[in-house]
């Protein structure tokens, strides 16, 4: 295949990956990486570099919109970014010590975990200002207010320590695999810290750029980020994701999500199988 | 509460400053990648795409200093990588604005956090100049 054709096909695929990632809530990186390795036959390490490019593009693009709408909890995001960044650097330094086939197994397992976490019930936002603020929540002033249909809803996070520990792990996965690990970030904020779901997803998205950039520099130095792959991935995932978030607000995506979940599970099983079989 | 809501849309909050910066950097990176991408494909588009296994790292595509020098020398691949590097720096620029905003509000705990995060990002991205 010539580079021209490769770039064109990968651009179309990135557009689709960004669109489906936003629509299904799985994220662009987690779709793009199996697509690159399985359909395009690209080395997993180039795919990891491509994943980081797509995450930073989408995080910067949608983060701006969410910030303007006042959904992101900047203090929680900044505080937890410290842990995801440390985790991401750790993951990036661990990666060369793990054989590519075992990275593939880890990726497949994380893919299954992401699908499972997507099926969990969201924490319903309730006013929890009556609960006493203690520990990091009060020290760092994590209380905030967001607006739903113009109505201000105040909230108070809890268990920031445990949430932070899960964030550190999400950072390691991000640095190791080139994914945003958004499902794990949302797990920490929505299920553990009991932030409203909308705040959790938008803050997770906002944080992803910093998490990905922490390992991207290391991967750039190793030559994992190639211009021929970065070009179509950057120019494809960003408009795809922005389009996906527009459609998401207007359409019932449950049937699509169900079909797509099956495809992702199949991709995950294949990656695990190839790794174990010596792929 | 109403006052706080409207403040989110003014230009003085850290949220608004960061949102503006993200948009500007993303637009510049997109234009640079688009233009250099066309030049890159004109120069190397006929070659065979070989990504089945990882190639040894080339300095003109991996070291920020070399990327910059080769971009000015007119190498399309390096110019394209410069656009990618600009994208990778976006979160660092964002964190720097956050740092500045928190310092202005005398939120020292967040200033300390942002300094460490900026350090990690700068070291990873630009440390090998």
mmCIF file of C-alpha atoms in Angstrom:
data_model
loop_
_atom_site.group_PDB
_atom_site.id
_atom_site.type_symbol
_atom_site.label_atom_id
_atom_site.label_comp_id
_atom_site.label_asym_id
_atom_site.label_seq_id
_atom_site.Cartn_x
_atom_site.Cartn_y
_atom_site.Cartn_z
ATOM 1 C CA UNK A 1 0.000 0.000 0.000
ATOM 2 C CA UNK A 2 1.329 3.469 -0.856
ATOM 3 C CA UNK A 3 1.536 6.103 1.865
ATOM 4 C CA UNK A 4 -1.145 8.156 0.069
ATOM 5 C CA UNK A 5 -3.664 5.329 0.227
ATOM 6 C CA UNK A 6 -2.673 4.432 3.807
ATOM 7 C CA UNK A 7 -3.189 8.036 4.979
ATOM 8 C CA UNK A 8 -6.548 8.287 3.191
ATOM 9 C CA UNK A 9 -7.874 4.994 4.615
ATOM 10 C CA UNK A 10 -6.585 5.776 8.093
ATOM 11 C CA UNK A 11 -8.147 9.243 7.956
ATOM 12 C CA UNK A 12 -11.561 7.726 7.186
ATOM 13 C CA UNK A 13 -11.073 5.121 9.929
ATOM 14 C CA UNK A 14 -10.009 7.789 12.453
ATOM 15 C CA UNK A 15 -13.065 9.851 11.584
ATOM 16 C CA UNK A 16 -15.220 6.791 12.290
ATOM 17 C CA UNK A 17 -13.284 5.897 15.468
ATOM 18 C CA UNK A 18 -13.629 9.443 16.848
ATOM 19 C CA UNK A 19 -17.339 9.490 15.973
ATOM 20 C CA UNK A 20 -18.096 6.073 17.480
ATOM 21 C CA UNK A 21 -15.857 6.730 20.488
ATOM 22 C CA UNK A 22 -17.844 9.835 21.391
ATOM 23 C CA UNK A 23 -21.204 8.244 20.557
ATOM 24 C CA UNK A 24 -20.701 5.070 22.579
ATOM 25 C CA UNK A 25 -18.731 6.696 25.400
ATOM 26 C CA UNK A 26 -15.883 4.206 24.966
ATOM 27 C CA UNK A 27 -13.433 6.845 23.778
ATOM 28 C CA UNK A 28 -11.513 7.184 20.508
ATOM 29 C CA UNK A 29 -8.213 5.614 21.573
ATOM 30 C CA UNK A 30 -9.718 2.346 22.682
ATOM 31 C CA UNK A 31 -11.332 1.880 19.243
ATOM 32 C CA UNK A 32 -8.460 3.248 17.181
ATOM 33 C CA UNK A 33 -5.737 1.000 18.621
ATOM 34 C CA UNK A 34 -7.354 -2.406 17.863
ATOM 35 C CA UNK A 35 -8.374 -1.009 14.455
ATOM 36 C CA UNK A 36 -4.764 -0.098 13.665
ATOM 37 C CA UNK A 37 -3.292 -3.390 14.805
ATOM 38 C CA UNK A 38 -6.013 -5.743 13.506
ATOM 39 C CA UNK A 39 -7.221 -4.039 10.290
ATOM 40 C CA UNK A 40 -4.087 -2.130 9.249
ATOM 41 C CA UNK A 41 -1.484 -4.561 10.625
ATOM 42 C CA UNK A 42 0.372 -1.693 12.316
ATOM 43 C CA UNK A 43 2.868 -2.453 15.116
ATOM 44 C CA UNK A 44 1.178 -2.034 18.521
ATOM 45 C CA UNK A 45 3.765 0.569 19.524
ATOM 46 C CA UNK A 46 2.871 2.854 16.597
ATOM 47 C CA UNK A 47 -0.784 2.304 17.507
ATOM 48 C CA UNK A 48 -0.087 3.426 21.088
ATOM 49 C CA UNK A 49 1.509 6.623 19.744
ATOM 50 C CA UNK A 50 -1.545 7.179 17.532
ATOM 51 C CA UNK A 51 -3.846 6.650 20.508
ATOM 52 C CA UNK A 52 -2.082 9.410 22.458
ATOM 53 C CA UNK A 53 -2.407 11.830 19.507
ATOM 54 C CA UNK A 54 -6.147 11.196 19.276
ATOM 55 C CA UNK A 55 -6.641 11.612 23.039
ATOM 56 C CA UNK A 56 -4.868 14.970 23.202
ATOM 57 C CA UNK A 57 -6.733 16.267 20.133
ATOM 58 C CA UNK A 58 -10.146 15.199 21.452
ATOM 59 C CA UNK A 59 -9.455 16.294 25.036
ATOM 60 C CA UNK A 60 -8.328 19.764 23.927
ATOM 61 C CA UNK A 61 -11.204 20.095 21.460
ATOM 62 C CA UNK A 62 -14.071 19.006 23.669
ATOM 63 C CA UNK A 63 -12.474 20.236 26.907
ATOM 64 C CA UNK A 64 -12.811 23.814 25.670
ATOM 65 C CA UNK A 65 -16.539 23.385 25.058
ATOM 66 C CA UNK A 66 -17.183 21.701 28.430
ATOM 67 C CA UNK A 67 -15.215 24.383 30.291
ATOM 68 C CA UNK A 68 -17.339 27.112 28.699
ATOM 69 C CA UNK A 69 -20.485 25.282 29.813
ATOM 70 C CA UNK A 70 -19.226 25.140 33.407
ATOM 71 C CA UNK A 71 -19.390 21.344 33.669
ATOM 72 C CA UNK A 72 -15.724 20.613 34.437
ATOM 73 C CA UNK A 73 -14.677 20.728 38.091
ATOM 74 C CA UNK A 74 -11.319 22.402 37.513
ATOM 75 C CA UNK A 75 -10.068 21.915 41.088
ATOM 76 C CA UNK A 76 -10.844 18.190 41.151
ATOM 77 C CA UNK A 77 -9.388 17.859 37.640
ATOM 78 C CA UNK A 78 -6.168 19.662 38.506
ATOM 79 C CA UNK A 79 -5.730 17.807 41.781
ATOM 80 C CA UNK A 80 -6.212 14.376 40.238
ATOM 81 C CA UNK A 81 -4.116 15.219 37.160
ATOM 82 C CA UNK A 82 -1.066 15.134 39.397
ATOM 83 C CA UNK A 83 -1.752 11.447 40.085
ATOM 84 C CA UNK A 84 -2.646 10.487 36.501
ATOM 85 C CA UNK A 85 0.477 12.260 35.179
ATOM 86 C CA UNK A 86 2.740 10.403 37.633
ATOM 87 C CA UNK A 87 0.939 7.168 36.707
ATOM 88 C CA UNK A 88 1.313 7.834 32.965
ATOM 89 C CA UNK A 89 5.069 8.414 33.216
ATOM 90 C CA UNK A 90 5.354 5.189 35.234
ATOM 91 C CA UNK A 91 3.344 3.322 32.573
ATOM 92 C CA UNK A 92 5.486 4.711 29.744
ATOM 93 C CA UNK A 93 8.652 3.552 31.501
ATOM 94 C CA UNK A 94 7.184 0.116 32.245
ATOM 95 C CA UNK A 95 6.070 -0.471 28.634
ATOM 96 C CA UNK A 96 9.475 -1.416 27.118
ATOM 97 C CA UNK A 97 9.894 -4.135 29.746
ATOM 98 C CA UNK A 98 6.693 -5.852 28.675
ATOM 99 C CA UNK A 99 6.748 -7.915 25.464
ATOM 100 C CA UNK A 100 4.350 -6.603 22.781
ATOM 101 C CA UNK A 101 2.282 -9.798 22.912
ATOM 102 C CA UNK A 102 1.657 -9.355 26.640
ATOM 103 C CA UNK A 103 0.813 -5.682 26.110
ATOM 104 C CA UNK A 104 -1.794 -6.982 23.688
ATOM 105 C CA UNK A 105 -3.209 -9.221 26.431
ATOM 106 C CA UNK A 106 -3.310 -6.306 28.891
ATOM 107 C CA UNK A 107 -5.003 -4.147 26.250
ATOM 108 C CA UNK A 108 -7.677 -6.750 25.563
ATOM 109 C CA UNK A 109 -8.353 -7.158 29.276
ATOM 110 C CA UNK A 110 -8.647 -3.386 29.769
ATOM 111 C CA UNK A 111 -10.993 -3.279 26.767
ATOM 112 C CA UNK A 112 -13.267 -5.825 28.480
ATOM 113 C CA UNK A 113 -13.031 -3.840 31.730
ATOM 114 C CA UNK A 114 -14.048 -0.678 29.886
ATOM 115 C CA UNK A 115 -17.121 -2.378 28.426
ATOM 116 C CA UNK A 116 -18.070 -3.707 31.863
ATOM 117 C CA UNK A 117 -17.643 -0.310 33.565
ATOM 118 C CA UNK A 118 -19.873 1.216 30.875
ATOM 119 C CA UNK A 119 -22.740 -1.004 32.044
ATOM 120 C CA UNK A 120 -22.593 0.184 35.676
ATOM 121 C CA UNK A 121 -25.424 2.346 36.961
ATOM 122 C CA UNK A 122 -24.499 6.009 37.235
ATOM 123 C CA UNK A 123 -24.354 7.651 40.586
ATOM 124 C CA UNK A 124 -27.410 9.886 40.778
ATOM 125 C CA UNK A 125 -26.567 13.467 41.631
ATOM 126 C CA UNK A 126 -28.044 14.424 44.970
ATOM 127 C CA UNK A 127 -27.274 17.385 47.156
ATOM 128 C CA UNK A 128 -24.753 16.083 49.589
ATOM 129 C CA UNK A 129 -23.715 19.338 51.202
ATOM 130 C CA UNK A 130 -25.061 17.967 54.493
ATOM 131 C CA UNK A 131 -22.275 15.381 54.657
ATOM 132 C CA UNK A 132 -19.261 16.768 56.520
ATOM 133 C CA UNK A 133 -16.301 17.621 54.294
ATOM 134 C CA UNK A 134 -13.096 16.093 55.543
ATOM 135 C CA UNK A 135 -9.594 15.185 54.382
ATOM 136 C CA UNK A 136 -8.582 16.274 50.915
ATOM 137 C CA UNK A 137 -12.102 17.321 49.927
ATOM 138 C CA UNK A 138 -12.098 20.170 52.437
ATOM 139 C CA UNK A 139 -8.353 20.903 52.221
ATOM 140 C CA UNK A 140 -8.512 21.427 48.460
ATOM 141 C CA UNK A 141 -12.035 22.841 48.364
ATOM 142 C CA UNK A 142 -13.551 20.331 45.935
ATOM 143 C CA UNK A 143 -17.164 21.483 46.559
ATOM 144 C CA UNK A 144 -18.743 22.977 43.476
ATOM 145 C CA UNK A 145 -21.978 23.683 41.623
ATOM 146 C CA UNK A 146 -23.016 22.727 38.130
ATOM 147 C CA UNK A 147 -26.119 23.640 36.158
ATOM 148 C CA UNK A 148 -28.675 21.215 34.795
ATOM 149 C CA UNK A 149 -31.345 22.862 32.616
ATOM 150 C CA UNK A 150 -30.436 26.188 34.192
ATOM 151 C CA UNK A 151 -30.935 24.899 37.744
ATOM 152 C CA UNK A 152 -27.837 25.181 39.938
ATOM 153 C CA UNK A 153 -26.967 21.872 41.632
ATOM 154 C CA UNK A 154 -24.379 22.059 44.412
ATOM 155 C CA UNK A 155 -22.411 18.923 45.231
ATOM 156 C CA UNK A 156 -19.725 17.720 47.631
ATOM 157 C CA UNK A 157 -17.311 14.950 46.564
ATOM 158 C CA UNK A 158 -16.197 12.322 49.056
ATOM 159 C CA UNK A 159 -13.466 9.665 49.432
ATOM 160 C CA UNK A 160 -10.893 11.684 47.478
ATOM 161 C CA UNK A 161 -8.060 9.454 48.762
ATOM 162 C CA UNK A 162 -9.506 6.245 47.325
ATOM 163 C CA UNK A 163 -10.525 8.072 44.146
ATOM 164 C CA UNK A 164 -6.976 9.348 43.807
ATOM 165 C CA UNK A 165 -5.546 5.826 44.126
ATOM 166 C CA UNK A 166 -7.779 4.593 41.284
ATOM 167 C CA UNK A 167 -6.693 7.654 39.262
ATOM 168 C CA UNK A 168 -3.052 6.676 39.715
ATOM 169 C CA UNK A 169 -3.893 3.247 38.282
ATOM 170 C CA UNK A 170 -5.816 4.831 35.385
ATOM 171 C CA UNK A 171 -2.717 6.929 34.675
ATOM 172 C CA UNK A 172 -0.503 3.822 34.542
ATOM 173 C CA UNK A 173 -2.906 2.167 32.049
ATOM 174 C CA UNK A 174 -2.969 5.348 29.954
ATOM 175 C CA UNK A 175 0.826 5.532 29.804
ATOM 176 C CA UNK A 176 1.207 1.812 29.176
ATOM 177 C CA UNK A 177 -1.421 1.450 26.436
ATOM 178 C CA UNK A 178 -1.864 4.896 24.858
ATOM 179 C CA UNK A 179 -5.525 5.093 25.861
ATOM 180 C CA UNK A 180 -7.353 7.751 27.873
ATOM 181 C CA UNK A 181 -8.588 5.166 30.403
ATOM 182 C CA UNK A 182 -11.699 7.331 30.680
ATOM 183 C CA UNK A 183 -13.858 4.481 31.983
ATOM 184 C CA UNK A 184 -11.500 4.106 34.965
ATOM 185 C CA UNK A 185 -11.362 7.853 35.572
ATOM 186 C CA UNK A 186 -15.146 8.012 35.572
ATOM 187 C CA UNK A 187 -15.186 5.003 37.948
ATOM 188 C CA UNK A 188 -13.045 7.010 40.390
ATOM 189 C CA UNK A 189 -15.089 10.204 40.145
ATOM 190 C CA UNK A 190 -18.640 8.902 39.630
ATOM 191 C CA UNK A 191 -18.701 5.688 41.698
ATOM 192 C CA UNK A 192 -16.100 6.437 44.380
ATOM 193 C CA UNK A 193 -15.997 10.210 44.810
ATOM 194 C CA UNK A 194 -19.719 10.537 44.027
ATOM 195 C CA UNK A 195 -19.399 13.474 41.674
ATOM 196 C CA UNK A 196 -22.406 14.027 39.376
ATOM 197 C CA UNK A 197 -22.075 11.846 36.261
ATOM 198 C CA UNK A 198 -21.914 14.776 33.831
ATOM 199 C CA UNK A 199 -19.188 16.413 35.903
ATOM 200 C CA UNK A 200 -17.294 13.089 36.061
ATOM 201 C CA UNK A 201 -17.306 12.464 32.307
ATOM 202 C CA UNK A 202 -16.426 16.027 31.331
ATOM 203 C CA UNK A 203 -13.705 16.351 33.982
ATOM 204 C CA UNK A 204 -12.294 12.967 32.893
ATOM 205 C CA UNK A 205 -12.220 14.178 29.288
ATOM 206 C CA UNK A 206 -10.542 17.406 30.329
ATOM 207 C CA UNK A 207 -7.853 15.581 32.343
ATOM 208 C CA UNK A 208 -7.034 13.157 29.549
ATOM 209 C CA UNK A 209 -4.944 15.667 27.616
ATOM 210 C CA UNK A 210 -2.501 16.157 30.477
ATOM 211 C CA UNK A 211 -2.380 12.424 31.239
ATOM 212 C CA UNK A 212 -1.664 11.570 27.594
ATOM 213 C CA UNK A 213 0.889 14.368 27.177
ATOM 214 C CA UNK A 214 2.840 13.076 30.202
ATOM 215 C CA UNK A 215 3.654 9.850 28.347
ATOM 216 C CA UNK A 216 3.483 11.227 24.761
ATOM 217 C CA UNK A 217 6.802 13.051 25.146
ATOM 218 C CA UNK A 218 8.518 9.833 26.186
ATOM 219 C CA UNK A 219 6.948 7.927 23.270
ATOM 220 C CA UNK A 220 7.880 10.689 20.813
ATOM 221 C CA UNK A 221 11.503 10.242 21.862
ATOM 222 C CA UNK A 222 11.261 6.486 21.222
ATOM 223 C CA UNK A 223 9.951 7.015 17.699
ATOM 224 C CA UNK A 224 6.439 5.625 18.397
ATOM 225 C CA UNK A 225 4.833 8.785 17.015
ATOM 226 C CA UNK A 226 5.209 8.739 13.229
ATOM 227 C CA UNK A 227 4.072 11.684 11.038
ATOM 228 C CA UNK A 228 2.448 9.375 8.461
ATOM 229 C CA UNK A 229 0.147 7.994 11.186
ATOM 230 C CA UNK A 230 -0.234 11.167 13.264
ATOM 231 C CA UNK A 231 -1.458 13.190 10.248
ATOM 232 C CA UNK A 232 -4.648 11.212 9.487
ATOM 233 C CA UNK A 233 -5.286 10.328 13.155
ATOM 234 C CA UNK A 234 -5.206 13.953 14.326
ATOM 235 C CA UNK A 235 -7.231 15.290 11.383
ATOM 236 C CA UNK A 236 -9.739 12.414 11.645
ATOM 237 C CA UNK A 237 -10.494 11.792 15.315
ATOM 238 C CA UNK A 238 -11.056 15.431 16.286
ATOM 239 C CA UNK A 239 -13.861 16.245 13.795
ATOM 240 C CA UNK A 240 -15.223 12.703 14.264
ATOM 241 C CA UNK A 241 -15.487 13.150 18.036
ATOM 242 C CA UNK A 242 -17.021 16.627 17.770
ATOM 243 C CA UNK A 243 -19.616 15.293 15.311
ATOM 244 C CA UNK A 244 -20.282 12.317 17.604
ATOM 245 C CA UNK A 245 -20.989 14.527 20.611
ATOM 246 C CA UNK A 246 -23.469 16.594 18.553
ATOM 247 C CA UNK A 247 -25.328 13.469 17.385
ATOM 248 C CA UNK A 248 -25.237 11.995 20.915
ATOM 249 C CA UNK A 249 -27.246 14.942 22.238
ATOM 250 C CA UNK A 250 -30.021 14.362 19.674
ATOM 251 C CA UNK A 251 -30.368 10.676 18.930
ATOM 252 C CA UNK A 252 -31.128 7.422 20.720
ATOM 253 C CA UNK A 253 -27.826 5.573 20.429
ATOM 254 C CA UNK A 254 -28.660 2.489 22.501
ATOM 255 C CA UNK A 255 -29.068 0.025 19.581
ATOM 256 C CA UNK A 256 -25.815 1.248 18.012
ATOM 257 C CA UNK A 257 -24.069 0.999 21.374
ATOM 258 C CA UNK A 258 -25.239 -2.599 21.801
ATOM 259 C CA UNK A 259 -24.014 -3.700 18.364
ATOM 260 C CA UNK A 260 -20.777 -1.878 18.855
ATOM 261 C CA UNK A 261 -20.181 -3.370 22.298
ATOM 262 C CA UNK A 262 -20.233 -6.837 20.727
ATOM 263 C CA UNK A 263 -17.604 -5.759 18.172
ATOM 264 C CA UNK A 264 -15.386 -4.352 20.906
ATOM 265 C CA UNK A 265 -15.675 -7.539 22.967
ATOM 266 C CA UNK A 266 -14.691 -9.579 19.890
ATOM 267 C CA UNK A 267 -11.680 -7.306 19.288
ATOM 268 C CA UNK A 268 -10.697 -7.666 22.950
ATOM 269 C CA UNK A 269 -10.930 -11.461 22.861
ATOM 270 C CA UNK A 270 -8.880 -11.525 19.666
ATOM 271 C CA UNK A 271 -6.131 -9.346 21.163
ATOM 272 C CA UNK A 272 -5.972 -11.526 24.276
ATOM 273 C CA UNK A 273 -5.952 -14.708 22.199
ATOM 274 C CA UNK A 274 -3.204 -13.480 19.845
ATOM 275 C CA UNK A 275 -1.076 -12.427 22.794
ATOM 276 C CA UNK A 276 -1.485 -15.710 24.648
ATOM 277 C CA UNK A 277 -0.990 -17.786 21.486
ATOM 278 C CA UNK A 278 2.212 -15.900 20.773
ATOM 279 C CA UNK A 279 0.830 -13.519 18.121
ATOM 280 C CA UNK B 1 -25.622 32.071 42.401
ATOM 281 C CA UNK B 2 -26.754 33.947 39.296
ATOM 282 C CA UNK B 3 -23.654 36.104 39.471
ATOM 283 C CA UNK B 4 -21.425 33.046 39.675
ATOM 284 C CA UNK B 5 -23.121 31.459 36.661
ATOM 285 C CA UNK B 6 -22.590 34.532 34.501
ATOM 286 C CA UNK B 7 -18.980 34.767 35.666
ATOM 287 C CA UNK B 8 -18.318 31.466 33.914
ATOM 288 C CA UNK B 9 -18.973 33.152 30.604
ATOM 289 C CA UNK B 10 -16.823 36.221 31.208
ATOM 290 C CA UNK B 11 -13.180 36.211 30.170
ATOM 291 C CA UNK B 12 -11.783 36.625 33.675
ATOM 292 C CA UNK B 13 -12.238 33.071 35.017
ATOM 293 C CA UNK B 14 -9.474 30.487 34.644
ATOM 294 C CA UNK B 15 -12.013 28.257 32.880
ATOM 295 C CA UNK B 16 -12.605 30.852 30.158
ATOM 296 C CA UNK B 17 -8.901 31.644 29.751
ATOM 297 C CA UNK B 18 -8.047 27.938 29.389
ATOM 298 C CA UNK B 19 -10.910 27.332 26.955
ATOM 299 C CA UNK B 20 -9.725 30.210 24.752
ATOM 300 C CA UNK B 21 -6.116 29.016 24.778
ATOM 301 C CA UNK B 22 -7.117 25.435 23.897
ATOM 302 C CA UNK B 23 -9.144 26.629 20.928
ATOM 303 C CA UNK B 24 -6.380 28.885 19.563
ATOM 304 C CA UNK B 25 -3.638 26.247 19.879
ATOM 305 C CA UNK B 26 -5.817 23.579 18.317
ATOM 306 C CA UNK B 27 -6.669 25.778 15.325
ATOM 307 C CA UNK B 28 -2.993 26.662 14.756
ATOM 308 C CA UNK B 29 -1.910 23.004 15.080
ATOM 309 C CA UNK B 30 -4.671 21.888 12.683
ATOM 310 C CA UNK B 31 -3.645 24.436 10.021
ATOM 311 C CA UNK B 32 0.047 23.549 10.379
ATOM 312 C CA UNK B 33 -0.634 19.789 10.169
ATOM 313 C CA UNK B 34 -2.990 20.269 7.205
ATOM 314 C CA UNK B 35 -0.536 22.355 5.161
ATOM 315 C CA UNK B 36 2.575 20.345 6.049
ATOM 316 C CA UNK B 37 0.594 17.131 5.569
ATOM 317 C CA UNK B 38 -0.065 18.029 1.913
ATOM 318 C CA UNK B 39 3.648 18.840 1.426
ATOM 319 C CA UNK B 40 4.600 15.600 3.196
ATOM 320 C CA UNK B 41 2.347 13.478 0.980
ATOM 321 C CA UNK B 42 3.603 15.258 -2.175
ATOM 322 C CA UNK B 43 7.168 14.410 -1.156
ATOM 323 C CA UNK B 44 6.742 10.903 0.258
ATOM 324 C CA UNK B 45 3.213 9.786 -0.662
ATOM 325 C CA UNK B 46 4.415 7.410 -3.369
ATOM 326 C CA UNK B 47 6.527 5.370 -0.959
ATOM 327 C CA UNK B 48 5.210 2.147 0.554
ATOM 328 C CA UNK B 49 3.620 2.488 3.998
ATOM 329 C CA UNK B 50 5.752 0.298 6.279
ATOM 330 C CA UNK B 51 4.409 0.195 9.825
ATOM 331 C CA UNK B 52 4.370 -3.568 10.498
ATOM 332 C CA UNK B 53 7.321 -3.238 12.836
ATOM 333 C CA UNK B 54 8.837 -0.352 14.749
ATOM 334 C CA UNK B 55 11.641 1.461 12.871
ATOM 335 C CA UNK B 56 14.634 2.899 14.769
ATOM 336 C CA UNK B 57 13.947 6.439 16.046
ATOM 337 C CA UNK B 58 15.099 9.233 13.689
ATOM 338 C CA UNK B 59 16.345 12.402 15.430
ATOM 339 C CA UNK B 60 14.590 14.729 12.926
ATOM 340 C CA UNK B 61 11.271 13.181 13.974
ATOM 341 C CA UNK B 62 11.867 12.537 17.674
ATOM 342 C CA UNK B 63 13.987 15.333 19.194
ATOM 343 C CA UNK B 64 12.223 18.703 19.555
ATOM 344 C CA UNK B 65 15.411 20.641 18.684
ATOM 345 C CA UNK B 66 16.042 18.600 15.537
ATOM 346 C CA UNK B 67 12.366 18.756 14.557
ATOM 347 C CA UNK B 68 12.552 22.560 14.712
ATOM 348 C CA UNK B 69 15.860 22.824 12.785
ATOM 349 C CA UNK B 70 14.730 20.459 10.025
ATOM 350 C CA UNK B 71 11.372 22.250 9.762
ATOM 351 C CA UNK B 72 13.149 25.522 9.034
ATOM 352 C CA UNK B 73 15.343 23.670 6.535
ATOM 353 C CA UNK B 74 12.100 22.839 4.700
ATOM 354 C CA UNK B 75 11.793 19.097 5.397
ATOM 355 C CA UNK B 76 8.050 18.279 5.094
ATOM 356 C CA UNK B 77 8.146 15.313 7.500
ATOM 357 C CA UNK B 78 9.766 17.439 10.215
ATOM 358 C CA UNK B 79 7.351 20.317 9.580
ATOM 359 C CA UNK B 80 4.463 17.879 9.990
ATOM 360 C CA UNK B 81 6.020 16.567 13.197
ATOM 361 C CA UNK B 82 6.309 20.188 14.401
ATOM 362 C CA UNK B 83 2.540 20.511 14.039
ATOM 363 C CA UNK B 84 2.126 17.267 16.006
ATOM 364 C CA UNK B 85 4.532 18.589 18.658
ATOM 365 C CA UNK B 86 2.425 21.744 18.908
ATOM 366 C CA UNK B 87 -0.594 19.535 19.607
ATOM 367 C CA UNK B 88 1.356 17.586 22.247
ATOM 368 C CA UNK B 89 2.342 20.858 23.942
ATOM 369 C CA UNK B 90 -1.313 21.994 24.201
ATOM 370 C CA UNK B 91 -1.857 20.363 27.624
ATOM 371 C CA UNK B 92 1.381 21.906 28.924
ATOM 372 C CA UNK B 93 0.262 25.369 27.802
ATOM 373 C CA UNK B 94 -3.119 24.723 29.405
ATOM 374 C CA UNK B 95 -1.532 23.728 32.710
ATOM 375 C CA UNK B 96 0.648 26.861 32.605
ATOM 376 C CA UNK B 97 -2.442 29.070 32.271
ATOM 377 C CA UNK B 98 -4.068 27.173 35.147
ATOM 378 C CA UNK B 99 -0.921 27.735 37.213
ATOM 379 C CA UNK B 100 -1.001 31.467 36.511
ATOM 380 C CA UNK B 101 -4.725 31.745 37.308
ATOM 381 C CA UNK B 102 -4.336 29.869 40.590
ATOM 382 C CA UNK B 103 -1.352 32.052 41.574
ATOM 383 C CA UNK B 104 -3.440 35.166 40.935
ATOM 384 C CA UNK B 105 -6.128 33.806 43.251
ATOM 385 C CA UNK B 106 -3.484 32.841 45.847
ATOM 386 C CA UNK B 107 -4.520 29.184 45.812
ATOM 387 C CA UNK B 108 -1.086 27.937 46.797
ATOM 388 C CA UNK B 109 -1.952 24.230 47.058
ATOM 389 C CA UNK B 110 -3.062 24.258 43.410
ATOM 390 C CA UNK B 111 -0.056 26.339 42.399
ATOM 391 C CA UNK B 112 2.200 23.653 43.877
ATOM 392 C CA UNK B 113 0.270 20.881 42.102
ATOM 393 C CA UNK B 114 0.402 22.739 38.769
ATOM 394 C CA UNK B 115 4.165 23.377 39.107
ATOM 395 C CA UNK B 116 4.813 19.634 39.538
ATOM 396 C CA UNK B 117 2.492 18.698 36.640
ATOM 397 C CA UNK B 118 4.087 21.324 34.362
ATOM 398 C CA UNK B 119 7.497 19.971 35.330
ATOM 399 C CA UNK B 120 6.514 16.383 34.447
ATOM 400 C CA UNK B 121 5.077 17.471 31.075
ATOM 401 C CA UNK B 122 7.963 19.802 30.170
ATOM 402 C CA UNK B 123 10.529 17.171 31.088
ATOM 403 C CA UNK B 124 8.795 14.489 29.011
ATOM 404 C CA UNK B 125 8.127 16.658 25.961
ATOM 405 C CA UNK B 126 11.056 19.029 25.820
ATOM 406 C CA UNK B 127 13.634 17.488 28.141
ATOM 407 C CA UNK B 128 15.662 15.946 25.325
ATOM 408 C CA UNK B 129 16.367 19.180 23.420
#
